[in-house]
mmCIF file of C-alpha atoms and ligand atoms in Angstrom:
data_model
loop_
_atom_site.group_PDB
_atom_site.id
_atom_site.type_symbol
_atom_site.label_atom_id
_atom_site.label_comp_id
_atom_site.label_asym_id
_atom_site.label_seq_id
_atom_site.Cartn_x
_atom_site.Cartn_y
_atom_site.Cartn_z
ATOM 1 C CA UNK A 1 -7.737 22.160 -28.249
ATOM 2 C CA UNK A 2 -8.407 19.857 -25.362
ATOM 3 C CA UNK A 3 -11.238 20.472 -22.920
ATOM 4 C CA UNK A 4 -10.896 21.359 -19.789
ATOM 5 C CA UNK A 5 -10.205 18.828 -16.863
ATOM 6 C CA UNK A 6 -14.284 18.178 -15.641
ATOM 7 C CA UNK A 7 -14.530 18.455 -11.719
ATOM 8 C CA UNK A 8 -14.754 15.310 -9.926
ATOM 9 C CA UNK A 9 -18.616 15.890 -8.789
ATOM 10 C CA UNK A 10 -18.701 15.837 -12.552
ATOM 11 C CA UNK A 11 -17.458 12.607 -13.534
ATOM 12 C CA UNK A 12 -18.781 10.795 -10.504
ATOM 13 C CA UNK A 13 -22.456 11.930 -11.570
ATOM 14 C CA UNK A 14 -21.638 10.978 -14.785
ATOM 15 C CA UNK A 15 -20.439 7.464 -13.765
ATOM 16 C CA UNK A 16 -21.854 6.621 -10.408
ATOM 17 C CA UNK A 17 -25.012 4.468 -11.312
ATOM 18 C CA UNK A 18 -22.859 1.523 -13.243
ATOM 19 C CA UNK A 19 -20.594 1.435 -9.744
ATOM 20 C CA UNK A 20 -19.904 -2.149 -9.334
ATOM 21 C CA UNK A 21 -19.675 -3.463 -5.591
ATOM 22 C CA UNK A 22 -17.274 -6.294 -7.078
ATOM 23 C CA UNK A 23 -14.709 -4.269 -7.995
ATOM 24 C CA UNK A 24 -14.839 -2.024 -4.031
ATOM 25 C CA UNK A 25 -16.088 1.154 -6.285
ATOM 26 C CA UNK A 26 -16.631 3.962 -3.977
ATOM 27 C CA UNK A 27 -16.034 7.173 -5.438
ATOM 28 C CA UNK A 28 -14.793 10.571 -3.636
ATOM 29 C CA UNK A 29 -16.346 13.508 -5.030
ATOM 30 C CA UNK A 30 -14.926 16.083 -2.230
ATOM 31 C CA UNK A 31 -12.035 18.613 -3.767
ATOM 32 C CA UNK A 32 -10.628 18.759 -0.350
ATOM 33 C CA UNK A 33 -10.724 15.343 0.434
ATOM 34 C CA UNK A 34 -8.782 14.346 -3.218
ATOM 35 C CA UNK A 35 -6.406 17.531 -2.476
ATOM 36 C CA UNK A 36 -5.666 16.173 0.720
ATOM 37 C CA UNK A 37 -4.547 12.854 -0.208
ATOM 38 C CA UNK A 38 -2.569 14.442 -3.315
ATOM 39 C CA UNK A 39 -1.008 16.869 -0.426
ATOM 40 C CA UNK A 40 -0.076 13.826 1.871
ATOM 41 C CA UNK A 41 1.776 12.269 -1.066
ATOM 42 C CA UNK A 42 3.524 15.083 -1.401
ATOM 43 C CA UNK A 43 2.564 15.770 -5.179
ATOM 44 C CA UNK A 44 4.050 18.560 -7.021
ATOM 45 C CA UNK A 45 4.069 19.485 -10.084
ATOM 46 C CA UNK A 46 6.025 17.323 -12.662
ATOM 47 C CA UNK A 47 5.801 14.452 -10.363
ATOM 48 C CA UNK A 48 5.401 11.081 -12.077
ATOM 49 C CA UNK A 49 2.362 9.411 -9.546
ATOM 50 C CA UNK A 50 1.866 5.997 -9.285
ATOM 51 C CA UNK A 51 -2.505 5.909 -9.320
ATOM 52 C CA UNK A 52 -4.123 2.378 -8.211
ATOM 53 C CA UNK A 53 -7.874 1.863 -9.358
ATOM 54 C CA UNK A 54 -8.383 5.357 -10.480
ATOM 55 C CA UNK A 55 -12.704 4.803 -11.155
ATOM 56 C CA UNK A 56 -14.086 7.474 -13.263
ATOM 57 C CA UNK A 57 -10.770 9.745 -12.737
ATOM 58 C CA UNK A 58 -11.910 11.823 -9.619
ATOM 59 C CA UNK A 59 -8.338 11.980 -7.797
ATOM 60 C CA UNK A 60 -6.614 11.334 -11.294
ATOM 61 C CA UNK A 61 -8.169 15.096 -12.307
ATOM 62 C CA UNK A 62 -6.965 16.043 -9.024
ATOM 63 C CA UNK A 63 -3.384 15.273 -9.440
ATOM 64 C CA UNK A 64 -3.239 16.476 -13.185
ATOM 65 C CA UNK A 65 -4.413 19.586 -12.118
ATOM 66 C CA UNK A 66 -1.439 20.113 -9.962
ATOM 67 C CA UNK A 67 0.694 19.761 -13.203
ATOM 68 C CA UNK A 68 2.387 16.418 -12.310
ATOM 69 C CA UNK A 69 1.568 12.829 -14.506
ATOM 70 C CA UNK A 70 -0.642 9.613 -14.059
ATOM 71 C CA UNK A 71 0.235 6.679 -14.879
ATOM 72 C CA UNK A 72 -3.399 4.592 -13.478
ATOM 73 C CA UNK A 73 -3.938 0.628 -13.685
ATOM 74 C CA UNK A 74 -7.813 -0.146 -13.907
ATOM 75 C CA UNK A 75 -9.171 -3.184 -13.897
ATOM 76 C CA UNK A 76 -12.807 -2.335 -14.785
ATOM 77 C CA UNK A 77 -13.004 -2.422 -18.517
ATOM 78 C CA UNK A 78 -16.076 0.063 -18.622
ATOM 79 C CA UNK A 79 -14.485 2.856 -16.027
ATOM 80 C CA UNK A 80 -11.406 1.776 -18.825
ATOM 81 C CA UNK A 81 -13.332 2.857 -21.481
ATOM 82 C CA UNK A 82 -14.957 5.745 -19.561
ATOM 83 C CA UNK A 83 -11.152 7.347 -18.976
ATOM 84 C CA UNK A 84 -10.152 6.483 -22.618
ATOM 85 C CA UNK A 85 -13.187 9.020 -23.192
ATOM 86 C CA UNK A 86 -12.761 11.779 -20.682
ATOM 87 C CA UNK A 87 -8.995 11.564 -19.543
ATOM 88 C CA UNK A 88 -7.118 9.624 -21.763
ATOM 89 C CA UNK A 89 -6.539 12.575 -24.453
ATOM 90 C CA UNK A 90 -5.017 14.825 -21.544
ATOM 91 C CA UNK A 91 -1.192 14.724 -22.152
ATOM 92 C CA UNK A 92 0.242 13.893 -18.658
ATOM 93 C CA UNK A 93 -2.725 10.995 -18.130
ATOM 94 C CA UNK A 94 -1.440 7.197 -19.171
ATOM 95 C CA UNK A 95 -3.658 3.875 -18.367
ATOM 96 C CA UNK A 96 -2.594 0.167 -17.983
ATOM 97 C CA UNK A 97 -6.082 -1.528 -18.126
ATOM 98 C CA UNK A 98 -5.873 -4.521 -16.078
ATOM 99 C CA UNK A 99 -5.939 -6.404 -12.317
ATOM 100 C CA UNK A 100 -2.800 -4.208 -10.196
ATOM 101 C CA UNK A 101 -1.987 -7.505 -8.409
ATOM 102 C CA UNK A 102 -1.029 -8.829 -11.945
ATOM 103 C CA UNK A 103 0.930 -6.167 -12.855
ATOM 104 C CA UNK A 104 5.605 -6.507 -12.525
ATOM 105 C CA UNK A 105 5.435 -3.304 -11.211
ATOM 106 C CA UNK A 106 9.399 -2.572 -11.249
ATOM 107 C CA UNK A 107 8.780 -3.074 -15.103
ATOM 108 C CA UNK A 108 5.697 -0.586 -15.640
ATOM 109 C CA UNK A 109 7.799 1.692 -13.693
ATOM 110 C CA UNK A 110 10.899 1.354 -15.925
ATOM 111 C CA UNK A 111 8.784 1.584 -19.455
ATOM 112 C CA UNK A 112 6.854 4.934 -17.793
ATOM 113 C CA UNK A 113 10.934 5.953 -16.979
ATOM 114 C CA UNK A 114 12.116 5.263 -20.490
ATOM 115 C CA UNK A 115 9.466 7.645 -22.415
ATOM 116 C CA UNK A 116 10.565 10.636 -19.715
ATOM 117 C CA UNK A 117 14.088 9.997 -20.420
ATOM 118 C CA UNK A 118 13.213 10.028 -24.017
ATOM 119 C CA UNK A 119 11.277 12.961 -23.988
ATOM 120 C CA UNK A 120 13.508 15.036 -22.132
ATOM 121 C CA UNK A 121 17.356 13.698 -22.705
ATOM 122 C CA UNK A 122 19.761 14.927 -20.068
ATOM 123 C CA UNK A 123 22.137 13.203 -17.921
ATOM 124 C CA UNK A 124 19.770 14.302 -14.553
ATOM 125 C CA UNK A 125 18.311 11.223 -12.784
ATOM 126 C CA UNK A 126 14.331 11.302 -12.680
ATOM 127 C CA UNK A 127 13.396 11.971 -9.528
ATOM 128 C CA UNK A 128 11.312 9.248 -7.459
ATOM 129 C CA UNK A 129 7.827 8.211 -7.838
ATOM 130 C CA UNK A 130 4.662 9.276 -5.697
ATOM 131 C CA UNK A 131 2.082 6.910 -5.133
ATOM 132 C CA UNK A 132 -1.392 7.871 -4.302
ATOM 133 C CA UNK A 133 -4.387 5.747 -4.266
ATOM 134 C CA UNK A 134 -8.082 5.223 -2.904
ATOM 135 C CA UNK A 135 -7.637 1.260 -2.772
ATOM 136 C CA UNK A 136 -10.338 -1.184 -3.941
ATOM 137 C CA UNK A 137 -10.591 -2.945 -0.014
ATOM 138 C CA UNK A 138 -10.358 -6.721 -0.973
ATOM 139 C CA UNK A 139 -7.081 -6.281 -2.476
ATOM 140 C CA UNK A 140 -5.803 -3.063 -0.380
ATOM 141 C CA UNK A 141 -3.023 -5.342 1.974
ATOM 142 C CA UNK A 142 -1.699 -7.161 -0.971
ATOM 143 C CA UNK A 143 -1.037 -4.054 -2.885
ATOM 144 C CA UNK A 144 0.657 -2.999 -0.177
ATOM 145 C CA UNK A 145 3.063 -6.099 0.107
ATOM 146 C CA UNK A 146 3.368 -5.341 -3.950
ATOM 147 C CA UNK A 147 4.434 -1.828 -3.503
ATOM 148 C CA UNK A 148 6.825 -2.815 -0.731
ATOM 149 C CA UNK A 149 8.868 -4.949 -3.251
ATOM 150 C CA UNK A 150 9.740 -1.485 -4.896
ATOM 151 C CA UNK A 151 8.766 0.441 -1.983
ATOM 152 C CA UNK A 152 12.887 2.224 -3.449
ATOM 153 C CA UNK A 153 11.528 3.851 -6.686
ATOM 154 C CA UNK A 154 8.975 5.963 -4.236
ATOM 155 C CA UNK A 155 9.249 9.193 -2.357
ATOM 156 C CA UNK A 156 6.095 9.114 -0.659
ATOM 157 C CA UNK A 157 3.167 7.107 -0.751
ATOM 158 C CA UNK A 158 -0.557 8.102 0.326
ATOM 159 C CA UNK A 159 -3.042 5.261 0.485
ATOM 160 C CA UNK A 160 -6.459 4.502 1.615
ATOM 161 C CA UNK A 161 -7.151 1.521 3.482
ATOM 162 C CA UNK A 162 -10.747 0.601 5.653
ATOM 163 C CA UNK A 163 -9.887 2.136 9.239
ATOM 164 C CA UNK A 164 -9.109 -0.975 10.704
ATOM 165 C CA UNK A 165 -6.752 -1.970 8.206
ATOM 166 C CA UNK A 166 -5.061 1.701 8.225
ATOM 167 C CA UNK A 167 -4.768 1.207 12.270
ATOM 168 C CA UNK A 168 -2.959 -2.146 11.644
ATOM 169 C CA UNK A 169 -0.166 -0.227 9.462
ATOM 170 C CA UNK A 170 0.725 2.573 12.536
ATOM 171 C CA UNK A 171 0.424 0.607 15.077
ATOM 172 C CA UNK A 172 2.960 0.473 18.118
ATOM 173 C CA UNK A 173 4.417 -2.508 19.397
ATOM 174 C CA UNK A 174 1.786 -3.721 22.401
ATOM 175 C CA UNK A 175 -1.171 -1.929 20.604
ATOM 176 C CA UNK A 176 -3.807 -4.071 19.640
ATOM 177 C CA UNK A 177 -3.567 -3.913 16.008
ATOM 178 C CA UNK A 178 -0.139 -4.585 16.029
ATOM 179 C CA UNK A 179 0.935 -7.644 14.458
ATOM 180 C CA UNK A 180 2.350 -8.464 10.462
ATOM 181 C CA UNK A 181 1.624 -5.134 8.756
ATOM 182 C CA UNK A 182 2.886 -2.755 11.380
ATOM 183 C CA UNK A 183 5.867 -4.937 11.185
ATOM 184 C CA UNK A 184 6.079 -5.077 7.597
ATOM 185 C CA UNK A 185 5.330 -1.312 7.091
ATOM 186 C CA UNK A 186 8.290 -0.684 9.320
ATOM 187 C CA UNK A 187 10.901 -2.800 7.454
ATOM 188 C CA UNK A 188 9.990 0.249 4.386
ATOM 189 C CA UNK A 189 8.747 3.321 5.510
ATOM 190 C CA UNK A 190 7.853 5.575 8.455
ATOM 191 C CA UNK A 191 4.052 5.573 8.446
ATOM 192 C CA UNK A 192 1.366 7.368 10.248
ATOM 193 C CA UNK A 193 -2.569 8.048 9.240
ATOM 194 C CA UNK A 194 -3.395 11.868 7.695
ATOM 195 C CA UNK A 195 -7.317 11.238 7.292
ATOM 196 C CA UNK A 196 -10.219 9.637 8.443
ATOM 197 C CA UNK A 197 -13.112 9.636 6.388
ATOM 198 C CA UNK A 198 -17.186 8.389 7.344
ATOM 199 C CA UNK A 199 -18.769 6.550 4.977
ATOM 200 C CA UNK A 200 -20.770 9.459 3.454
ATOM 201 C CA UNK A 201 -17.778 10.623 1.901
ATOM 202 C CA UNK A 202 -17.970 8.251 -1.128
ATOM 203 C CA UNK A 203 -20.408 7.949 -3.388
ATOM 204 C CA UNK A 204 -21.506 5.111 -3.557
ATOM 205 C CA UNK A 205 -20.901 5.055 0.553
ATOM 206 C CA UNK A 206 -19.316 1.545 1.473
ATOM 207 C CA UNK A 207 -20.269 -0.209 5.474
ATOM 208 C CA UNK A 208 -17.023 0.910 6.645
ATOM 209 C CA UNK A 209 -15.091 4.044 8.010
ATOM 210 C CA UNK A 210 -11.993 4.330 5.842
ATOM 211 C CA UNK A 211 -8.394 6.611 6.557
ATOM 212 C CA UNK A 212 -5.004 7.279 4.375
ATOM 213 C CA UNK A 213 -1.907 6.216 5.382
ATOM 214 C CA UNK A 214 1.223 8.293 4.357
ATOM 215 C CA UNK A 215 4.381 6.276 4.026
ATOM 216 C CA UNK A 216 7.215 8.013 3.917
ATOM 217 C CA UNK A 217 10.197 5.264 2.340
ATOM 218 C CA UNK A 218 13.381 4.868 4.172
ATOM 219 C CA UNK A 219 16.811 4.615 2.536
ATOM 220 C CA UNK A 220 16.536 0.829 1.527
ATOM 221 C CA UNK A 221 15.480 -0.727 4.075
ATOM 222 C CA UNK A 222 15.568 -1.726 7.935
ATOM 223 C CA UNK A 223 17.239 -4.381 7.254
ATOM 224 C CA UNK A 224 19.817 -4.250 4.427
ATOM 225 C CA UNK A 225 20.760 -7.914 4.382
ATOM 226 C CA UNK A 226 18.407 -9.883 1.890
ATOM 227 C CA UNK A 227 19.098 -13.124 3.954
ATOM 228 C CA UNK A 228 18.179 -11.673 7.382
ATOM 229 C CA UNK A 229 15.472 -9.944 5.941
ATOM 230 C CA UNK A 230 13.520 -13.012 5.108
ATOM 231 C CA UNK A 231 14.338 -14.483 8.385
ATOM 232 C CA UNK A 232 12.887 -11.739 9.522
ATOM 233 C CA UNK A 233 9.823 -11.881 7.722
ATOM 234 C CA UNK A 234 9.183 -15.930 8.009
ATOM 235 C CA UNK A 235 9.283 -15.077 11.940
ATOM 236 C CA UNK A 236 7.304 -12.682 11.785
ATOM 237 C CA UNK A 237 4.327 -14.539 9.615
ATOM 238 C CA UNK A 238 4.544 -17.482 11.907
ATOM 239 C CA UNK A 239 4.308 -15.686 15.138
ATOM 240 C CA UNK A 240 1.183 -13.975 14.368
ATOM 241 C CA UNK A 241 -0.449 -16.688 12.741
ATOM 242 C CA UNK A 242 -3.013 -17.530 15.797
ATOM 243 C CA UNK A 243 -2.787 -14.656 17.994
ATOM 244 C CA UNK A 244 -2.858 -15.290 21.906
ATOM 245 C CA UNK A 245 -0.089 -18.003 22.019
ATOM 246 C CA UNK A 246 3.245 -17.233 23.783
ATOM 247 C CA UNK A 247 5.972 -16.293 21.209
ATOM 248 C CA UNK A 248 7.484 -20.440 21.455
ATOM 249 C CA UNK A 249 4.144 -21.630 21.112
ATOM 250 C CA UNK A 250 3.300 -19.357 18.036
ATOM 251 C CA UNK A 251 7.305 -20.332 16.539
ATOM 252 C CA UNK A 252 6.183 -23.995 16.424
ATOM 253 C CA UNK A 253 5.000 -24.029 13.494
ATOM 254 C CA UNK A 254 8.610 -23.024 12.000
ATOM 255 C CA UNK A 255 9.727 -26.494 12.324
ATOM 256 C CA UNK A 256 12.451 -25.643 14.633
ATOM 257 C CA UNK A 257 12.835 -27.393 17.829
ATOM 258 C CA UNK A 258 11.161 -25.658 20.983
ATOM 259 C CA UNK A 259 14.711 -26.509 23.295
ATOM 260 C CA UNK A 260 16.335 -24.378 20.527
ATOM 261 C CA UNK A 261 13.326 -22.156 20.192
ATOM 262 C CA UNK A 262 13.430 -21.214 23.649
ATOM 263 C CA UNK A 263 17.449 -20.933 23.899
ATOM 264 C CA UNK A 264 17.026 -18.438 21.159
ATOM 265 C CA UNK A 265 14.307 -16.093 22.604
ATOM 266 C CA UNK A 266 16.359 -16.034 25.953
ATOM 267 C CA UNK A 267 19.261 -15.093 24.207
ATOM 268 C CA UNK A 268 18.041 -12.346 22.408
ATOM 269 C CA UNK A 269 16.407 -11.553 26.121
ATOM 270 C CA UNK A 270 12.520 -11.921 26.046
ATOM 271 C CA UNK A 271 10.961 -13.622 28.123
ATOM 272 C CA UNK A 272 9.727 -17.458 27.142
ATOM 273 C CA UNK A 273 5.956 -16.289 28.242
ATOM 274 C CA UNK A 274 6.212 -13.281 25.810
ATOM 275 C CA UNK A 275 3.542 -12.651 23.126
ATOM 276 C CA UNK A 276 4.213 -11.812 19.735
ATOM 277 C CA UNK A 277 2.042 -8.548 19.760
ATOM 278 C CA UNK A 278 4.544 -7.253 22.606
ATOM 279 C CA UNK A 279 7.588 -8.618 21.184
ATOM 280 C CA UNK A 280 9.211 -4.861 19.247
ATOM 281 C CA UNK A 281 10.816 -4.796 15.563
ATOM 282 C CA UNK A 282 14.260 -5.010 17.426
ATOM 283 C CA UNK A 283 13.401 -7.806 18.765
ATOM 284 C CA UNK A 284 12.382 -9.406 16.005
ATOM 285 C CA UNK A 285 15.596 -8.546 13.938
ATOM 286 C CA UNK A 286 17.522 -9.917 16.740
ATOM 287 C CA UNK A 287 15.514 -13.124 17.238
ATOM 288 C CA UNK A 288 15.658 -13.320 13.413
ATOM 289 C CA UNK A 289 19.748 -12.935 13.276
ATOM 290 C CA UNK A 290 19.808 -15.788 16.067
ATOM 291 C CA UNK A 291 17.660 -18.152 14.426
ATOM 292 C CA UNK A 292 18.401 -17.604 10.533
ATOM 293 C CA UNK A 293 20.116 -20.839 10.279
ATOM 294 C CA UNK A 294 17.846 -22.334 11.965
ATOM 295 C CA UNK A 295 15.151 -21.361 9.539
ATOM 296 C CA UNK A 296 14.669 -23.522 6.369
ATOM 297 C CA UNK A 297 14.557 -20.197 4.148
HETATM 298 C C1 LIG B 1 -12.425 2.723 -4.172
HETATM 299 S S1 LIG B 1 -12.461 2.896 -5.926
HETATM 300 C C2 LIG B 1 -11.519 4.377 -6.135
HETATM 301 C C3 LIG B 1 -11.933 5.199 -7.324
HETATM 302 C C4 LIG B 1 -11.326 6.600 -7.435
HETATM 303 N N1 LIG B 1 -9.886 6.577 -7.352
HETATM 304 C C5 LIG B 1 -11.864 7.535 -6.384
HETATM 305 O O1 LIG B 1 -11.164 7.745 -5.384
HETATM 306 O O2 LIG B 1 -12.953 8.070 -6.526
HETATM 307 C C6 LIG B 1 -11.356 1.583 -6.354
HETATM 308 C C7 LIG B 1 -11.032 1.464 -7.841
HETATM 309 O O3 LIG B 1 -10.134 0.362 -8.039
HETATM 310 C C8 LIG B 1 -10.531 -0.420 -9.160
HETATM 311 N N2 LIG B 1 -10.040 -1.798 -8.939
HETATM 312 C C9 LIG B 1 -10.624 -2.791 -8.212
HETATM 313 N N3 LIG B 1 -9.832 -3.880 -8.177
HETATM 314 C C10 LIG B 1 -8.712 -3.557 -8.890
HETATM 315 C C11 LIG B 1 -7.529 -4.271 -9.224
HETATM 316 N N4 LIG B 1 -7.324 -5.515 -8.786
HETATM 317 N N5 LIG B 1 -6.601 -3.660 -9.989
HETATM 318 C C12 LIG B 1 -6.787 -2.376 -10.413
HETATM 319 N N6 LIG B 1 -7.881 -1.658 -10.135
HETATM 320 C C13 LIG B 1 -8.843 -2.229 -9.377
HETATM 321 C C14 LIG B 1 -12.043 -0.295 -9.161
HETATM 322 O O4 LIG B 1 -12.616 -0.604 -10.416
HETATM 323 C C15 LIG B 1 -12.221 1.179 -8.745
HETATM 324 O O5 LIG B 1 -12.157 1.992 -9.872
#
C-alpha cells in the first residue's frame, strides 16, 4: 500500500536546510500558490506534465494529486535521492536525474510517449503535453529557448521566471522590456503573466520578486517557413544586441551593407531613425523576408 502524497509544507520542512543557492533552490510551500500554477497550465487529470527542477516535490505532489503524471528532470543528486525516497514509488511520478539544458528533449518526450502507448494500446493519439515549472533563475531564458524547439508537443505551458524576466516575455512592442524574448515568445505562443509572487513566498526567500508566465502554443508557428524563420531570428538577435542604436546602426553587425540595409528598412516602410524596441513582430517578418538573402544564414 503506498502512503499517502505528504503536503508540500511537509517536504519543504523536511528538505529546506540542505537548500543549495547554486542550484536557484527556493521552495513554494503555499497550496494555493502550487494550485495556481497547476491551474494556469491547464492540468487535468491524466495529463502527461512536463516538471523542470522539481526540489523536494512540492508542485510535483501538487500535480499528482490532480490525477495527471510527472515526468521531472533534477539536477541536484541529493533532492534526486530525496524524490527516489518520498515520490518516486507513486505510480504516475517518473525522474530523469540530470542538468535540463542537457537534456534532447523531443527524445525524453517520445520515450515518456512510447510507455503510454504501451500501456494503453489504441489507435487514439495522446493528447499534448503540459509544462509547468518553478525555474532555477540562472538557467530560466535558456529553458525557455529549449522548450521553444518543441514548443508543438505542448498545450500549455506555466513557468516561473524573476519579474523582470517574466515582463520581458509579455511585453508590447515600444514597452521597455521589449526586445528578443517578447519577440521570440511570439514566434510560439500567446503569452501573458497569471502571478506575481514577493519573495516571502519561497522558502528559502530569494532577492527578487518572481511571476508565472502562461504560454498558450500556437498552431506551429508564426512563421511556418524554416528559412524565413531564421532570418527572422538572426535580425532579431542583432538588432537588440546594444540597445539605443537606430535599427541600421544595430543591423551592422549582420555584415550586410548599410546602402542595402537602409533600402531594405524603407521598403518594408520604417523609418531609417527607427529603434529596434519600436520596430513590431510584423515588421520584423517583413524586414526579415526582404533581407533573407541578404543574410549569410
Ligand atoms: C526554484 S527551485 C523549484 C523547486 C520546486 N519545484 C518548488 O517549486 O518548490 C528550482 C529547482 O531546479 C533544480 N535545478 C537547478 N538547475 C537545474 C538544471 N540545470 N536542470 C534541472 N534542474 C535544475 C534545483 O535543484 C531546484 O530543485
Amino acid at each position: 500500500m503506498l502512503e499517502p502524497l505528504q503536503t508540500a509544507g511537509e517536504l519543504v520542512r523536511r528538505y529546506e536546510r540542505q537548500a543549495k543557492k547554486r542550484f536557484g533552490q527556493h521552495f513554494l510551500v503555499d497550496p494555493n500558490i502550487l494550485g495556481g500554477i497547476a491551474a494556469a497550465a491547464n492540468i487535468v487529470e491524466g495529463d502527461r506534465v512536463l516538471e523542470i527542477g522539481p526540489g523536494p516535490g512540492t508542485l510535483s505532489t501538487t500535480i499528482l494529486g490532480l490525477g495527471a503524471n510527472v515526468l521531472a528532470v533534477e539536477l541536484d543528486r541529493d533532492l534526486v535521492a530525496f524524490l527516489g525516497e518520498v515520490l518516486a514509488p507513486h505510480p504516475g511520478f517518473d525522474l530523469i536525474e540530470g542538468d535540463i539544458l542537457a537534456q534532447n528533449l523531443a527524445e525524453i518526450l517520445a520515450d515518456y510517449d512510447a510507455k503510454f502507448v504501451a500501456d494503453s494500446p489504441g489507435d487514439a493519439p495522446l493528447a499534448k503535453w503540459k509544462c509547468a515549472a518553478n525555474l532555477p533563475y540562472n538557467v530560466a531564458t535558456e529553458v525557455f529557448f529549449r522548450l521553444a524547439d518543441v514548443m508543438e508537443r505542448f498545450d500549455s505551458l506555466a513557468l516561473m521566471f524573476q519579474r523582470e524576466v517574466a515582463l520581458r516575455f509579455v511585453a508590447g512592442c515600444g514597452d521597455n522590456e521589449y526586445g528578443v524574448l517578447a519577440l521570440m515568445s511570439q514566434l510560439y505562443a500567446d503569452s501573458e503573466i497569471v502571478m506575481t509572487l514577493p519573495p516571502g513566498a519561497f522558502r528559502p526567500p530569494p532577492r527578487v520578486h518572481s511571476a508565472v508566465v502562461r504560454f498558450q502554443p500556437i498552431a506551429g508557428t508564426r512563421i511556418p517557413d524554416p528559412e524565413l524563420r531564421k532570418a527572422f531570428k538572426t535580425l532579431v538577435r542583432q538588432s537588440f544586441q546594444t540597445r539605443r542604436k537606430t535599427l541600421p546602426n544595430a543591423l551592422n553587425s549582420t555584415g550586410i551593407p548599410k546602402p542595402r540595409l537602409k533600402e531594405a528598412i524603407e521598403a518594408v516602410g520604417l523609418d531609417l531613425r527607427v529603434r529596434p524596441e519600436r520596430v513590431s513582430f510584423d515588421e520584423f517578418v517583413a524586414l526579415a523576408t526582404e533581407l533573407r538573402a541578404d543574410l549569410a544564414l
